[in-house]
Short mmCIF file of C-alpha atoms in Angstrom, two decimals:
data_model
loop_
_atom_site.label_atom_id
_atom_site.label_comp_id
_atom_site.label_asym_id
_atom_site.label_seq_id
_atom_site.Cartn_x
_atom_site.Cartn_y
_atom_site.Cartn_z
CA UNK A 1175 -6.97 -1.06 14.23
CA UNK A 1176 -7.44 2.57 15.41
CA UNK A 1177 -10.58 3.84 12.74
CA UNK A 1178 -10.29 7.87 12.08
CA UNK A 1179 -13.13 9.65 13.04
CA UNK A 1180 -15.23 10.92 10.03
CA UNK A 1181 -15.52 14.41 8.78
CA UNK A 1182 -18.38 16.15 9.96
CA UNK A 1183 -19.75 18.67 7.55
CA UNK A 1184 -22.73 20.92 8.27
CA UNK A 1185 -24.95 22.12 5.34
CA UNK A 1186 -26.45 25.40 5.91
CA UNK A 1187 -29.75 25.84 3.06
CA UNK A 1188 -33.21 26.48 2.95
CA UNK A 1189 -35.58 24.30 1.49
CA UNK A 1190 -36.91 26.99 -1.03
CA UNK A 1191 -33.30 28.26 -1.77
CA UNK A 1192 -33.28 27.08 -5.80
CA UNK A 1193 -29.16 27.29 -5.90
CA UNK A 1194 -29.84 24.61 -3.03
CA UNK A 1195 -31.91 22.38 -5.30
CA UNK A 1196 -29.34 23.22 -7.77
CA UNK A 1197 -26.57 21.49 -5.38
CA UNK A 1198 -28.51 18.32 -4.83
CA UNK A 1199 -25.87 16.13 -7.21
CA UNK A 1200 -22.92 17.77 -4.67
CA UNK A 1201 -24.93 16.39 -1.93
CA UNK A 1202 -25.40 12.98 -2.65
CA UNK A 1203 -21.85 12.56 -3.53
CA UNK A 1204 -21.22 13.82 -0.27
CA UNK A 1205 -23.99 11.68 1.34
CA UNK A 1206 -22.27 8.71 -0.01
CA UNK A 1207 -19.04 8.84 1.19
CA UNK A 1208 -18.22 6.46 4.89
CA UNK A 1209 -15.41 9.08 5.59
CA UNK A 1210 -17.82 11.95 5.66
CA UNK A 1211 -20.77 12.56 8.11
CA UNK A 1212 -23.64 15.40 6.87
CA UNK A 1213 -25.67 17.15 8.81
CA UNK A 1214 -28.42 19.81 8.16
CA UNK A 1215 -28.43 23.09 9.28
CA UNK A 1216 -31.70 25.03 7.86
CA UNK A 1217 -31.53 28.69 8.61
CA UNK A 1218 -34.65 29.72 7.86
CA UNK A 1219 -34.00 32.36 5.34
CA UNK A 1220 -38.02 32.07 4.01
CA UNK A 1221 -39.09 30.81 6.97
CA UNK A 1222 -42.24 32.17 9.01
CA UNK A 1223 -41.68 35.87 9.37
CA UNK A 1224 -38.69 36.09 6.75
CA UNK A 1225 -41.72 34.33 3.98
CA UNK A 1226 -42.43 36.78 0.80
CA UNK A 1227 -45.94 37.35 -0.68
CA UNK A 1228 -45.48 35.38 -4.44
CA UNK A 1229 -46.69 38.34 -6.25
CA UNK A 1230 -45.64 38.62 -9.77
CA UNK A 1231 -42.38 40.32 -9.13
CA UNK A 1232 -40.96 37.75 -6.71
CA UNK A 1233 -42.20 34.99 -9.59
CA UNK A 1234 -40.25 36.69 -12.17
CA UNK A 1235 -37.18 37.36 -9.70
CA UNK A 1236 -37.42 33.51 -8.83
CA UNK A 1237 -37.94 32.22 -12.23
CA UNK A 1238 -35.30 33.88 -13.68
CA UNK A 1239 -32.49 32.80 -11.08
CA UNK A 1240 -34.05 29.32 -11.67
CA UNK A 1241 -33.22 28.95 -15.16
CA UNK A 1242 -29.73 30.32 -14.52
CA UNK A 1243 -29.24 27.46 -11.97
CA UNK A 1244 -30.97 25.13 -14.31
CA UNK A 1245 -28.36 26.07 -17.14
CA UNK A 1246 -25.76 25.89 -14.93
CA UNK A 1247 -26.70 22.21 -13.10
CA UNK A 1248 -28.56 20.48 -15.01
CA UNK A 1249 -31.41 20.44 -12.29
CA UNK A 1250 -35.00 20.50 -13.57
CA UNK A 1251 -37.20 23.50 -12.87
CA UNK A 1252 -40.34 22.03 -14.90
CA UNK A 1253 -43.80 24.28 -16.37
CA UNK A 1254 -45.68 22.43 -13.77
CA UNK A 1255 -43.26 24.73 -11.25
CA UNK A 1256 -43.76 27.81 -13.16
CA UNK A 1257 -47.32 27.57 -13.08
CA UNK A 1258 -48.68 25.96 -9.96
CA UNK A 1259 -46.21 27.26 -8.05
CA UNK A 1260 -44.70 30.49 -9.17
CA UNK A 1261 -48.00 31.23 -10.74
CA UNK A 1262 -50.17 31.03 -7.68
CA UNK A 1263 -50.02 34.71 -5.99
CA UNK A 1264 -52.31 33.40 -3.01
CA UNK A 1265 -49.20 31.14 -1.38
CA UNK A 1266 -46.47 32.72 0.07
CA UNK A 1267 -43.13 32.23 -0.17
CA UNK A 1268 -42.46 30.15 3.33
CA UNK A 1269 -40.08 27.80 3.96
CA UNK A 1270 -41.35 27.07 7.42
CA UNK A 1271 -43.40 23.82 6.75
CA UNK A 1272 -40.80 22.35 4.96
CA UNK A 1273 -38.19 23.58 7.62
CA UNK A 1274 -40.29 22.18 10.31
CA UNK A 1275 -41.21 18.87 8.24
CA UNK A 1276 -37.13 18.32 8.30
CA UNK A 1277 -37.31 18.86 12.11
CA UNK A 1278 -39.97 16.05 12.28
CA UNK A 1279 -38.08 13.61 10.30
CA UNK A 1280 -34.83 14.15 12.42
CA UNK A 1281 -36.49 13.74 15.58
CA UNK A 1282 -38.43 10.83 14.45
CA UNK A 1283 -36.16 8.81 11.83
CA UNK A 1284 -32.73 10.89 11.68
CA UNK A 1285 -31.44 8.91 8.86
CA UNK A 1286 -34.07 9.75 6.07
CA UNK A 1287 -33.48 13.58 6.25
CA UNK A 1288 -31.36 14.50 3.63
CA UNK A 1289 -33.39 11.99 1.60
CA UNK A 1290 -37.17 14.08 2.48
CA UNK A 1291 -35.21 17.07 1.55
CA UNK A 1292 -34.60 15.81 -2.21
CA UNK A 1293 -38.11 14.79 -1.99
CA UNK A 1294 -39.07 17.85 -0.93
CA UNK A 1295 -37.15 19.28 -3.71
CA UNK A 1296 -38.51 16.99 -6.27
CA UNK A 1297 -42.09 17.92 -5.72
CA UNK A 1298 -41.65 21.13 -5.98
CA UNK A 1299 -39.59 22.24 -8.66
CA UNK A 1300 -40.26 19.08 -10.36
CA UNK A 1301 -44.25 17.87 -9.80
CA UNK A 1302 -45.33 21.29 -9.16
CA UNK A 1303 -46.63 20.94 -5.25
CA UNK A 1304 -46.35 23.92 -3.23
CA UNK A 1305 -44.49 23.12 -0.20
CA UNK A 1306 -45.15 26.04 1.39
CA UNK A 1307 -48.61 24.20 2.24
CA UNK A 1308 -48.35 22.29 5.05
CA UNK A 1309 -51.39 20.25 4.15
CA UNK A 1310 -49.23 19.40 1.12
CA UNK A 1311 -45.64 18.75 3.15
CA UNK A 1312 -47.81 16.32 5.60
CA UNK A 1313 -49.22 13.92 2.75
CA UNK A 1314 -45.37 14.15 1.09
CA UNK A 1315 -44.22 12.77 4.51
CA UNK A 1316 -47.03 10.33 4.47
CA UNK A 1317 -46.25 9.07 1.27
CA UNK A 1318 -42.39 8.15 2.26
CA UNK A 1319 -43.88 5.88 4.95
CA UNK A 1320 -42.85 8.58 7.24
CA UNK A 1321 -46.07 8.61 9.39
CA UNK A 1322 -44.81 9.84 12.88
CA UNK A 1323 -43.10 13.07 11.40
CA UNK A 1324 -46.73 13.70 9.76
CA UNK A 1325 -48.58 13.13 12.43
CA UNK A 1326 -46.36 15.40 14.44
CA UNK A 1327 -46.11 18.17 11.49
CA UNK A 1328 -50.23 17.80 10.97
CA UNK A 1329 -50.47 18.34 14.71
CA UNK A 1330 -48.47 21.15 15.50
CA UNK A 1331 -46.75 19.85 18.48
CA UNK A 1332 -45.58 22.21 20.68
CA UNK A 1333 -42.10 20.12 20.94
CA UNK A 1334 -41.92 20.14 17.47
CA UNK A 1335 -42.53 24.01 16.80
CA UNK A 1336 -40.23 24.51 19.73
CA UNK A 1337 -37.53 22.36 18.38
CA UNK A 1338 -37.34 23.92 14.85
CA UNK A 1339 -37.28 27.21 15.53
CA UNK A 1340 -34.29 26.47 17.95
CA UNK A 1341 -32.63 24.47 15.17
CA UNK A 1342 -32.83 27.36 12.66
CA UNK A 1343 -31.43 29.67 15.33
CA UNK A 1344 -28.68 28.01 16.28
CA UNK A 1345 -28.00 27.44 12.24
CA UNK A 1346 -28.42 30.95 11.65
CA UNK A 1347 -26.05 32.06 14.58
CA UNK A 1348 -23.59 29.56 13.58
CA UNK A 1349 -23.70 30.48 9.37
CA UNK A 1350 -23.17 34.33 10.45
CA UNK A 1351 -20.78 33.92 12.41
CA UNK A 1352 -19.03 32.26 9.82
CA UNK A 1353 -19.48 35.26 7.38
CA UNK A 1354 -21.64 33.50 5.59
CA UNK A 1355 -24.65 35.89 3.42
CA UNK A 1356 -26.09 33.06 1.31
CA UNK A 1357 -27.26 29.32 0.97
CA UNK A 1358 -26.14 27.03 0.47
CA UNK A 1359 -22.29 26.51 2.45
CA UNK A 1360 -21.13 24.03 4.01
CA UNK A 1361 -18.62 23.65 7.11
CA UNK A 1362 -16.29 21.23 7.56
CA UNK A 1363 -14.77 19.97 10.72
CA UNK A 1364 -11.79 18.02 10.91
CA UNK A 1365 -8.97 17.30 12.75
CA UNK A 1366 -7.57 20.31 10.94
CA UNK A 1367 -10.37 22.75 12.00
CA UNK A 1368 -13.19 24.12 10.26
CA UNK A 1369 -13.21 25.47 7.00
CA UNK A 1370 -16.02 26.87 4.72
CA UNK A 1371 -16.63 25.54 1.29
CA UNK A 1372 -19.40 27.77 -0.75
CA UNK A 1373 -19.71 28.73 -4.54
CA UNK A 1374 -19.06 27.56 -7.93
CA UNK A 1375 -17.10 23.98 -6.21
CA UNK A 1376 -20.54 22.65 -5.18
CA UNK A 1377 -22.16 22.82 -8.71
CA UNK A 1378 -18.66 21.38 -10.50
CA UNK A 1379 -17.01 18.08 -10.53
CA UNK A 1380 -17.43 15.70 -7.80
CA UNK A 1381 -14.06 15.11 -7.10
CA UNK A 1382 -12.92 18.68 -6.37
CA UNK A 1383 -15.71 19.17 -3.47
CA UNK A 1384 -14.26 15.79 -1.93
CA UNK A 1385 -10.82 16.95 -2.50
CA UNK A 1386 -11.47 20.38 -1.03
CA UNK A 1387 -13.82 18.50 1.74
CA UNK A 1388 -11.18 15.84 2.55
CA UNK A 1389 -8.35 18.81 2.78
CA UNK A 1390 -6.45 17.43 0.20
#
């Protein structure tokens, strides 16, 4: 019996992008499905050089969108967030440990990725931990058992470093020349081609993502 070839879909986000958090639901649905094979594509929009200063401004800006996506998703955005997080103006706003963290975990064990990134996720808009800290994105990966990608992260293997920043630039490269401006998006290739699915279908119902996923 001749098995069809799964659908690979690519999910371009950041690990600091809230609407991102906000589609965690979308991706698990997807992450479930034995017809349908995810990968992650981090661009790096807060990463390194693109990080912000979390001065009051951005906090408000941030805050504000995060309620929004809250009202809209369901997903929690707790006080602890607001104020350890949000309300800490020596941190900046830098994706890049938690970009590279995801880089550790894919070289070391590929199938837990999507799974650190919820974690990821969780302590920060959730428990409050700034993962923009890399001394606090080490002892996250430490606690999943995920001691190789830590020790690796904690390090600062050259490899490593080397390795993520070519991931996020071939992400990048690919998301713009897809038109896309904003995370998250998500490309699907199938037999059909590729095709772009953004916007309000990854915060709705679960079935009309798979639909529009599967082609249907």
């Amino acid at each position: 019996m001749n098995q069809t070839a799964p659908i690979q879909v690519r999910y371009f986000f950041d690990p600091l992008c809230g609407w991102c958090y906000g589609a965690v639901p979308a991706l698990k649905v997807l992450q479930g499905q034995p017809d349908i094979a995810l990968g992650l594509a981090p661009v790096g929009l807060f990463a390194d050089e693109a990080a912000r200063p979390m001065d009051s401004g951005m906090a408000a800006y941030a805050w504000a969108n995060d309620q929004r996506i809250q009202a809209l998703t369901g997903q929690v955005f707790s006080p602890a967030y607001h104020e350890q997080v949000l309300g800490d103006p020596t941190r900046l706003f830098d994706s890049g440990p938690a970009t590279r963290a995801l880089s550790a975990v894919q070289i070391t064990a590929p199938g837990r990725e999507l799974d650190t990134l919820h974690a990821l996720q969780h302590a920060r808009y959730v428990d409050g931990l700034a993962t923009s800290d890399a001394a606090v994105v080490v002892a996250l990966l430490n606690g999943l058992g995920l001691h190789a990608a830590a020790q690796a992260l904690q390090a600062g293997e050259a490899g490593l470093l080397a390795h993520a920043r070519e991931r996020m630039q071939k992400a990048r490269s690919t998301w713009q020349q897809l038109g896309l401006q904003g995370v998250p998006a998500l490309q699907v290739q199938a037999a059909g081609g590729s095709r772009v699915v953004t916007g309000q279908v990854l915060y709705g119902a679960p079935d009309a993502l798979l639909s529009l996923v599967r082609g249907r």
